[in-house]
Amino acid sequence: MSPASPALAAPPAPRPRVGRPRRVALAACIVLLIVVVLSSMVIGARSVGIHGVWLALTDPVDPRISATDAVVVRTLRLPRTVAGVIVGAALGLAGALMQALTRNPLADPGVLGVNAGASFCVVLVIGVLGGGALAMALGGLIGAAGAVAVVILLAWRGTGRASPARLVLVGAATSAVLGGATSALVVFDAGTFDQVRFWTIGSLAGRESDLLWPSVALVLLGLVVAVLVAASLDSLALGDELAVGLGTSTARARLLTAGAVAVLCGTATAVAGPIGFVGLAVPHAARALGGQNTRWLIAFSLVLGAVLLLGADVIGRLIAGTGELQAGLVTAAIGGPLFIAIARRRKLASL
């Protein structure tokens, strides 16, 4: 039999759809987030069922739900849940951007002095103005942006470029200076110390709803910037010379990324206080599920950050029973051993 003609040759095998497992994993993470959100609305010192939560949100005067339960759901648990989603998503995304920017798998948002700057200005606001949700929020944003600006300027000075190594070194020094200044403010003012010692633990309880909607807008702004620089960060992962050869402006990419981190971390710190380990742990889980592509990393980090922080808040309520264990303490208990495990891995250098 004569060999088959090209027209009758078997068609090539279809190429596997690489994105399908990622989409499935992301859909599973979103379902998990929905479960955690529902748990946050239901679980507490006063148990309210899912049907009761629905009535409280849609028809609070319905006789099938007590007025007390309606008030608890609408004024306490709803703002707390929204705050957990906002802060967790912001910290997860900021951690992913920071690790991509510095090419350091052990980097978190505090590397650029963001958390230290936000904390310093918030403590300053408490000591001078006596606190206030809006003033603290503005102080956190100003402090975070100011710290990033100082770090970038110092890292840029003398070389004309802010390399990842210089950013990390200058950021560490800036964090140390701001941390010492914050401690001095707290030590010399007993009234400030009483307010700050609870704020520094990191908690989602008692967050004012007026502060949440501006926070949503700021997190969305940071997300938009992150999406815009995603391709540039993929290029930077290949090295500065290759990135420049591909047409990437390394200076603009690093500046925009650092600005997005400042907005995200300043917002998160202003809403919930300095919560650690979320920005460190979440990007590693996101890379395990979505790979190294920055756009997928952004999507997974947003969802997993919200899951981790809100889940930690729910766990704190379950452990403490009628009281509560602050989310910052729970994330620290989870993140400490995780940090050690990550640091001991040999594959870190391949990031």
Tab-separated table of C-alpha atoms in Angstrom:
chain	number	residue	atom	x	y	z
A	1	MET	CA	0.000	0.000	0.000
A	2	SER	CA	1.338	3.374	-0.930
A	3	PRO	CA	2.188	5.705	1.913
A	4	ALA	CA	-0.605	7.983	3.010
A	5	SER	CA	-0.778	11.320	1.280
A	6	PRO	CA	-0.345	14.490	3.336
A	7	ALA	CA	-4.065	15.150	3.026
A	8	LEU	CA	-4.863	11.790	4.663
A	9	ALA	CA	-2.181	12.016	7.363
A	10	ALA	CA	-3.340	11.834	10.953
A	11	PRO	CA	-3.996	15.275	12.459
A	12	PRO	CA	-1.542	16.449	15.073
A	13	ALA	CA	-2.457	15.706	18.673
A	14	PRO	CA	-4.139	18.629	20.390
A	15	ARG	CA	-1.888	20.631	22.650
A	16	PRO	CA	-2.767	20.343	26.331
A	17	ARG	CA	-4.551	23.313	27.798
A	18	VAL	CA	-2.081	24.540	30.363
A	19	GLY	CA	-4.448	27.138	31.795
A	20	ARG	CA	-7.224	24.689	32.696
A	21	PRO	CA	-5.629	23.321	35.928
A	22	ARG	CA	-4.936	26.902	37.009
A	23	ARG	CA	-8.540	27.916	36.385
A	24	VAL	CA	-9.792	24.917	38.320
A	25	ALA	CA	-7.440	25.689	41.213
A	26	LEU	CA	-8.456	29.361	41.217
A	27	ALA	CA	-12.160	28.408	41.175
A	28	ALA	CA	-11.537	26.096	44.147
A	29	CYS	CA	-9.795	28.926	46.028
A	30	ILE	CA	-12.742	31.240	45.338
A	31	VAL	CA	-15.157	28.599	46.674
A	32	LEU	CA	-12.972	28.301	49.775
A	33	LEU	CA	-13.104	32.076	50.196
A	34	ILE	CA	-16.901	32.006	50.021
A	35	VAL	CA	-16.959	29.321	52.720
A	36	VAL	CA	-14.649	31.382	54.943
A	37	VAL	CA	-16.765	34.522	54.396
A	38	LEU	CA	-19.925	32.649	55.405
A	39	SER	CA	-18.132	31.237	58.450
A	40	SER	CA	-17.059	34.732	59.456
A	41	MET	CA	-20.652	35.935	59.273
A	42	VAL	CA	-22.018	32.970	61.244
A	43	ILE	CA	-19.385	32.186	63.902
A	44	GLY	CA	-18.974	34.312	66.981
A	45	ALA	CA	-19.837	34.658	70.649
A	46	ARG	CA	-23.475	34.850	69.521
A	47	SER	CA	-24.239	32.155	66.951
A	48	VAL	CA	-26.383	33.227	63.993
A	49	GLY	CA	-27.356	30.753	61.282
A	50	ILE	CA	-26.929	31.361	57.570
A	51	HIS	CA	-30.648	32.039	57.194
A	52	GLY	CA	-30.463	34.538	60.023
A	53	VAL	CA	-27.523	36.269	58.371
A	54	TRP	CA	-29.485	36.498	55.116
A	55	LEU	CA	-32.475	38.024	56.892
A	56	ALA	CA	-30.268	40.472	58.791
A	57	LEU	CA	-28.747	41.707	55.539
A	58	THR	CA	-31.931	41.796	53.448
A	59	ASP	CA	-34.790	42.366	55.917
A	60	PRO	CA	-33.546	43.198	59.426
A	61	VAL	CA	-37.062	43.905	60.724
A	62	ASP	CA	-38.290	40.396	59.856
A	63	PRO	CA	-39.800	38.821	62.998
A	64	ARG	CA	-37.899	35.586	62.348
A	65	ILE	CA	-34.644	37.263	63.443
A	66	SER	CA	-34.117	39.115	66.692
A	67	ALA	CA	-33.164	42.756	66.663
A	68	THR	CA	-29.957	41.929	68.546
A	69	ASP	CA	-28.853	39.387	65.926
A	70	ALA	CA	-29.616	41.836	63.148
A	71	VAL	CA	-27.480	44.515	64.796
A	72	VAL	CA	-24.626	42.071	65.429
A	73	VAL	CA	-24.576	40.919	61.809
A	74	ARG	CA	-24.953	44.323	60.166
A	75	THR	CA	-22.794	46.503	62.403
A	76	LEU	CA	-20.152	44.077	63.692
A	77	ARG	CA	-19.682	41.003	61.540
A	78	LEU	CA	-20.250	42.500	58.098
A	79	PRO	CA	-17.626	45.278	58.496
A	80	ARG	CA	-15.268	42.777	60.106
A	81	THR	CA	-15.639	40.332	57.236
A	82	VAL	CA	-15.189	43.032	54.604
A	83	ALA	CA	-12.094	44.262	56.448
A	84	GLY	CA	-10.661	40.739	56.489
A	85	VAL	CA	-11.134	40.335	52.744
A	86	ILE	CA	-9.674	43.778	51.979
A	87	VAL	CA	-6.662	43.514	54.266
A	88	GLY	CA	-5.879	39.900	53.410
A	89	ALA	CA	-6.087	40.535	49.666
A	90	ALA	CA	-3.948	43.675	49.991
A	91	LEU	CA	-1.233	41.929	52.014
A	92	GLY	CA	-1.182	38.860	49.770
A	93	LEU	CA	-0.861	40.971	46.633
A	94	ALA	CA	1.743	43.256	48.220
A	95	GLY	CA	3.842	40.245	49.208
A	96	ALA	CA	3.699	38.826	45.689
A	97	LEU	CA	4.757	42.160	44.194
A	98	MET	CA	7.548	42.580	46.726
A	99	GLN	CA	9.017	39.144	46.066
A	100	ALA	CA	8.826	39.721	42.317
A	101	LEU	CA	10.408	43.160	42.660
A	102	THR	CA	13.335	42.081	44.839
A	103	ARG	CA	13.627	38.539	43.400
A	104	ASN	CA	13.837	37.425	47.024
A	105	PRO	CA	11.501	34.597	48.132
A	106	LEU	CA	11.861	35.635	51.777
A	107	ALA	CA	10.782	39.213	51.123
A	108	ASP	CA	7.550	40.564	52.524
A	109	PRO	CA	5.990	44.063	52.398
A	110	GLY	CA	8.130	45.140	55.329
A	111	VAL	CA	11.325	44.897	53.279
A	112	LEU	CA	10.910	48.404	51.841
A	113	GLY	CA	10.085	49.858	55.251
A	114	VAL	CA	6.413	50.121	54.305
A	115	ASN	CA	4.995	48.652	57.502
A	116	ALA	CA	7.489	50.548	59.654
A	117	GLY	CA	6.615	53.856	57.977
A	118	ALA	CA	2.891	53.264	58.277
A	119	SER	CA	3.222	52.232	61.926
A	120	PHE	CA	5.332	55.273	62.771
A	121	CYS	CA	2.819	57.710	61.301
A	122	VAL	CA	-0.155	55.941	62.885
A	123	VAL	CA	1.525	56.075	66.303
A	124	LEU	CA	2.341	59.737	65.683
A	125	VAL	CA	-1.310	60.429	64.874
A	126	ILE	CA	-2.423	58.646	68.053
A	127	GLY	CA	0.037	60.593	70.179
A	128	VAL	CA	-0.622	64.023	68.643
A	129	LEU	CA	-4.261	63.889	67.556
A	130	GLY	CA	-5.539	61.235	69.929
A	131	GLY	CA	-6.377	58.715	67.226
A	132	GLY	CA	-9.465	58.622	65.035
A	133	ALA	CA	-10.121	56.112	62.254
A	134	LEU	CA	-9.800	58.540	59.347
A	135	ALA	CA	-6.713	60.256	60.741
A	136	MET	CA	-5.048	56.895	61.384
A	137	ALA	CA	-5.869	55.728	57.866
A	138	LEU	CA	-4.376	58.851	56.307
A	139	GLY	CA	-1.368	58.574	58.591
A	140	GLY	CA	-0.797	54.969	57.558
A	141	LEU	CA	-0.932	55.821	53.871
A	142	ILE	CA	1.352	58.836	54.233
A	143	GLY	CA	3.841	56.860	56.304
A	144	ALA	CA	3.930	53.943	53.872
A	145	ALA	CA	4.353	56.196	50.832
A	146	GLY	CA	7.000	58.284	52.584
A	147	ALA	CA	9.028	55.223	53.606
A	148	VAL	CA	8.984	53.828	50.065
A	149	ALA	CA	10.022	57.201	48.634
A	150	VAL	CA	12.953	57.440	51.047
A	151	VAL	CA	14.099	53.881	50.332
A	152	ILE	CA	13.957	54.339	46.556
A	153	LEU	CA	15.784	57.677	46.665
A	154	LEU	CA	18.558	56.304	48.889
A	155	ALA	CA	18.893	53.129	46.836
A	156	TRP	CA	19.009	55.165	43.613
A	157	ARG	CA	21.532	57.701	44.860
A	158	GLY	CA	25.041	57.331	43.530
A	159	THR	CA	24.307	54.503	41.094
A	160	GLY	CA	21.393	55.773	39.039
A	161	ARG	CA	19.568	52.468	39.486
A	162	ALA	CA	17.738	50.792	42.346
A	163	SER	CA	18.867	47.173	42.207
A	164	PRO	CA	16.999	44.544	44.258
A	165	ALA	CA	19.962	44.117	46.621
A	166	ARG	CA	20.206	47.850	47.349
A	167	LEU	CA	16.457	48.088	47.869
A	168	VAL	CA	16.569	45.305	50.460
A	169	LEU	CA	19.560	46.767	52.323
A	170	VAL	CA	18.240	50.332	52.389
A	171	GLY	CA	14.770	49.073	53.298
A	172	ALA	CA	16.102	47.099	56.246
A	173	ALA	CA	18.007	50.119	57.534
A	174	THR	CA	14.977	52.384	57.114
A	175	SER	CA	12.751	49.892	58.949
A	176	ALA	CA	15.208	49.786	61.852
A	177	VAL	CA	15.315	53.582	62.146
A	178	LEU	CA	11.545	53.971	61.955
A	179	GLY	CA	11.026	51.100	64.390
A	180	GLY	CA	13.294	52.811	66.925
A	181	ALA	CA	11.477	56.114	66.476
A	182	THR	CA	8.119	54.400	66.948
A	183	SER	CA	9.318	52.734	70.148
A	184	ALA	CA	10.546	56.083	71.455
A	185	LEU	CA	7.160	57.708	70.849
A	186	VAL	CA	5.405	54.885	72.661
A	187	VAL	CA	7.781	54.794	75.634
A	188	PHE	CA	7.625	58.530	76.343
A	189	ASP	CA	3.820	58.770	76.142
A	190	ALA	CA	1.874	56.449	78.439
A	191	GLY	CA	-1.467	57.355	76.843
A	192	THR	CA	-0.181	56.512	73.393
A	193	PHE	CA	1.209	53.248	74.715
A	194	ASP	CA	-2.201	52.157	76.008
A	195	GLN	CA	-3.776	52.622	72.570
A	196	VAL	CA	-0.880	51.346	70.510
A	197	ARG	CA	-0.316	48.077	72.391
A	198	PHE	CA	-3.678	46.769	71.162
A	199	TRP	CA	-3.348	48.227	67.678
A	200	THR	CA	0.090	46.690	67.071
A	201	ILE	CA	-1.248	43.152	67.609
A	202	GLY	CA	-3.343	43.396	64.451
A	203	SER	CA	-7.068	42.805	64.632
A	204	LEU	CA	-10.191	43.004	62.472
A	205	ALA	CA	-12.572	43.730	65.339
A	206	GLY	CA	-14.332	47.068	65.666
A	207	ARG	CA	-13.509	48.419	62.226
A	208	GLU	CA	-15.617	51.392	61.209
A	209	SER	CA	-17.603	50.962	58.014
A	210	ASP	CA	-16.764	54.531	56.919
A	211	LEU	CA	-13.125	53.470	56.633
A	212	LEU	CA	-13.790	50.341	54.566
A	213	TRP	CA	-15.104	51.808	51.305
A	214	PRO	CA	-12.138	54.154	50.759
A	215	SER	CA	-9.949	51.139	51.536
A	216	VAL	CA	-11.683	49.123	48.814
A	217	ALA	CA	-10.949	51.905	46.316
A	218	LEU	CA	-7.273	52.031	47.310
A	219	VAL	CA	-6.847	48.260	47.068
A	220	LEU	CA	-8.459	48.331	43.616
A	221	LEU	CA	-5.990	51.067	42.631
A	222	GLY	CA	-3.103	48.892	43.758
A	223	LEU	CA	-4.560	45.946	41.836
A	224	VAL	CA	-4.830	47.981	38.629
A	225	VAL	CA	-1.188	49.055	38.903
A	226	ALA	CA	-0.141	45.460	39.611
A	227	VAL	CA	-1.906	44.206	36.483
A	228	LEU	CA	-0.291	46.952	34.398
A	229	VAL	CA	3.238	46.049	35.536
A	230	ALA	CA	2.727	42.258	35.467
A	231	ALA	CA	4.414	41.794	32.080
A	232	SER	CA	7.306	44.029	33.134
A	233	LEU	CA	7.825	41.964	36.299
A	234	ASP	CA	7.954	38.798	34.188
A	235	SER	CA	10.698	40.453	32.140
A	236	LEU	CA	12.595	41.601	35.240
A	237	ALA	CA	12.652	38.004	36.465
A	238	LEU	CA	14.976	37.255	33.525
A	239	GLY	CA	17.468	39.906	34.659
A	240	ASP	CA	17.837	43.612	34.008
A	241	GLU	CA	19.825	43.240	30.773
A	242	LEU	CA	17.327	40.881	29.160
A	243	ALA	CA	14.441	43.016	30.428
A	244	VAL	CA	15.914	46.096	28.782
A	245	GLY	CA	16.492	44.110	25.606
A	246	LEU	CA	12.792	43.165	25.620
A	247	GLY	CA	11.843	46.825	25.802
A	248	THR	CA	11.043	47.010	29.513
A	249	SER	CA	11.729	50.203	31.421
A	250	THR	CA	13.184	48.723	34.596
A	251	ALA	CA	13.097	52.006	36.491
A	252	ARG	CA	9.427	52.656	35.723
A	253	ALA	CA	8.470	49.062	36.540
A	254	ARG	CA	10.194	49.158	39.916
A	255	LEU	CA	8.792	52.590	40.742
A	256	LEU	CA	5.213	51.592	39.906
A	257	THR	CA	5.548	48.298	41.770
A	258	ALA	CA	6.930	49.998	44.862
A	259	GLY	CA	4.103	52.563	44.703
A	260	ALA	CA	1.508	49.795	44.500
A	261	VAL	CA	3.077	48.047	47.502
A	262	ALA	CA	2.982	51.308	49.467
A	263	VAL	CA	-0.711	51.851	48.723
A	264	LEU	CA	-1.649	48.252	49.529
A	265	CYS	CA	0.362	48.004	52.749
A	266	GLY	CA	-0.556	51.477	53.945
A	267	THR	CA	-4.230	50.665	53.489
A	268	ALA	CA	-3.933	47.294	55.228
A	269	THR	CA	-1.976	48.730	58.154
A	270	ALA	CA	-4.415	51.604	58.591
A	271	VAL	CA	-7.408	49.238	58.680
A	272	ALA	CA	-6.119	46.345	60.784
A	273	GLY	CA	-2.722	47.269	62.191
A	274	PRO	CA	0.618	45.640	61.327
A	275	ILE	CA	-0.239	42.000	60.537
A	276	GLY	CA	2.727	39.839	59.665
A	277	PHE	CA	3.458	36.699	57.649
A	278	VAL	CA	0.490	37.008	55.263
A	279	GLY	CA	2.585	38.776	52.641
A	280	LEU	CA	5.360	36.204	53.119
A	281	ALA	CA	3.380	32.959	53.041
A	282	VAL	CA	0.662	33.663	50.484
A	283	PRO	CA	2.908	34.192	47.405
A	284	HIS	CA	4.534	30.797	47.952
A	285	ALA	CA	1.159	29.057	48.001
A	286	ALA	CA	0.104	31.116	44.974
A	287	ARG	CA	3.178	30.051	42.997
A	288	ALA	CA	2.567	26.406	43.913
A	289	LEU	CA	-0.935	26.635	42.420
A	290	GLY	CA	-0.494	29.119	39.570
A	291	GLY	CA	3.152	28.956	38.581
A	292	GLN	CA	5.547	31.841	38.019
A	293	ASN	CA	3.371	33.897	35.651
A	294	THR	CA	2.763	37.209	37.393
A	295	ARG	CA	-0.861	37.604	36.300
A	296	TRP	CA	-1.793	34.227	37.741
A	297	LEU	CA	0.288	35.035	40.811
A	298	ILE	CA	-1.733	38.216	41.322
A	299	ALA	CA	-5.061	36.381	41.045
A	300	PHE	CA	-4.109	33.598	43.450
A	301	SER	CA	-2.450	35.973	45.938
A	302	LEU	CA	-5.575	38.131	46.160
A	303	VAL	CA	-7.852	35.197	46.936
A	304	LEU	CA	-5.479	33.246	49.178
A	305	GLY	CA	-4.540	36.352	51.163
A	306	ALA	CA	-8.198	36.967	51.979
A	307	VAL	CA	-8.689	33.285	52.840
A	308	LEU	CA	-5.683	33.197	55.174
A	309	LEU	CA	-6.414	36.365	57.131
A	310	LEU	CA	-10.182	35.899	57.402
A	311	GLY	CA	-9.654	32.231	58.256
A	312	ALA	CA	-7.208	33.240	60.989
A	313	ASP	CA	-9.807	35.631	62.374
A	314	VAL	CA	-12.441	32.864	62.448
A	315	ILE	CA	-9.981	30.471	64.120
A	316	GLY	CA	-9.266	33.122	66.756
A	317	ARG	CA	-12.966	33.333	67.560
A	318	LEU	CA	-13.270	29.552	67.834
A	319	ILE	CA	-10.226	29.194	70.097
A	320	ALA	CA	-11.202	31.979	72.489
A	321	GLY	CA	-14.842	30.923	72.872
A	322	THR	CA	-16.796	33.867	74.251
A	323	GLY	CA	-13.791	36.162	73.708
A	324	GLU	CA	-11.440	36.332	70.759
A	325	LEU	CA	-7.826	35.848	69.777
A	326	GLN	CA	-6.624	38.612	67.475
A	327	ALA	CA	-5.996	37.639	63.860
A	328	GLY	CA	-2.454	39.009	64.045
A	329	LEU	CA	-1.572	36.515	66.782
A	330	VAL	CA	-3.014	33.613	64.795
A	331	THR	CA	-1.143	34.534	61.607
A	332	ALA	CA	2.063	34.883	63.641
A	333	ALA	CA	1.543	31.415	65.140
A	334	ILE	CA	1.011	29.982	61.665
A	335	GLY	CA	3.631	32.057	59.886
A	336	GLY	CA	6.552	31.536	62.267
A	337	PRO	CA	7.038	27.813	61.601
A	338	LEU	CA	6.199	28.382	57.934
A	339	PHE	CA	8.928	31.028	57.651
A	340	ILE	CA	11.489	28.586	59.074
A	341	ALA	CA	10.348	25.854	56.689
A	342	ILE	CA	10.578	28.188	53.686
A	343	ALA	CA	14.033	29.411	54.710
A	344	ARG	CA	15.341	25.833	54.892
A	345	ARG	CA	14.220	24.907	51.377
A	346	ARG	CA	16.980	24.649	48.784
A	347	LYS	CA	14.765	25.690	45.883
A	348	LEU	CA	14.544	29.290	47.058
A	349	ALA	CA	17.450	30.368	44.869
A	350	SER	CA	15.521	29.412	41.758
A	351	LEU	CA	12.917	32.158	42.222
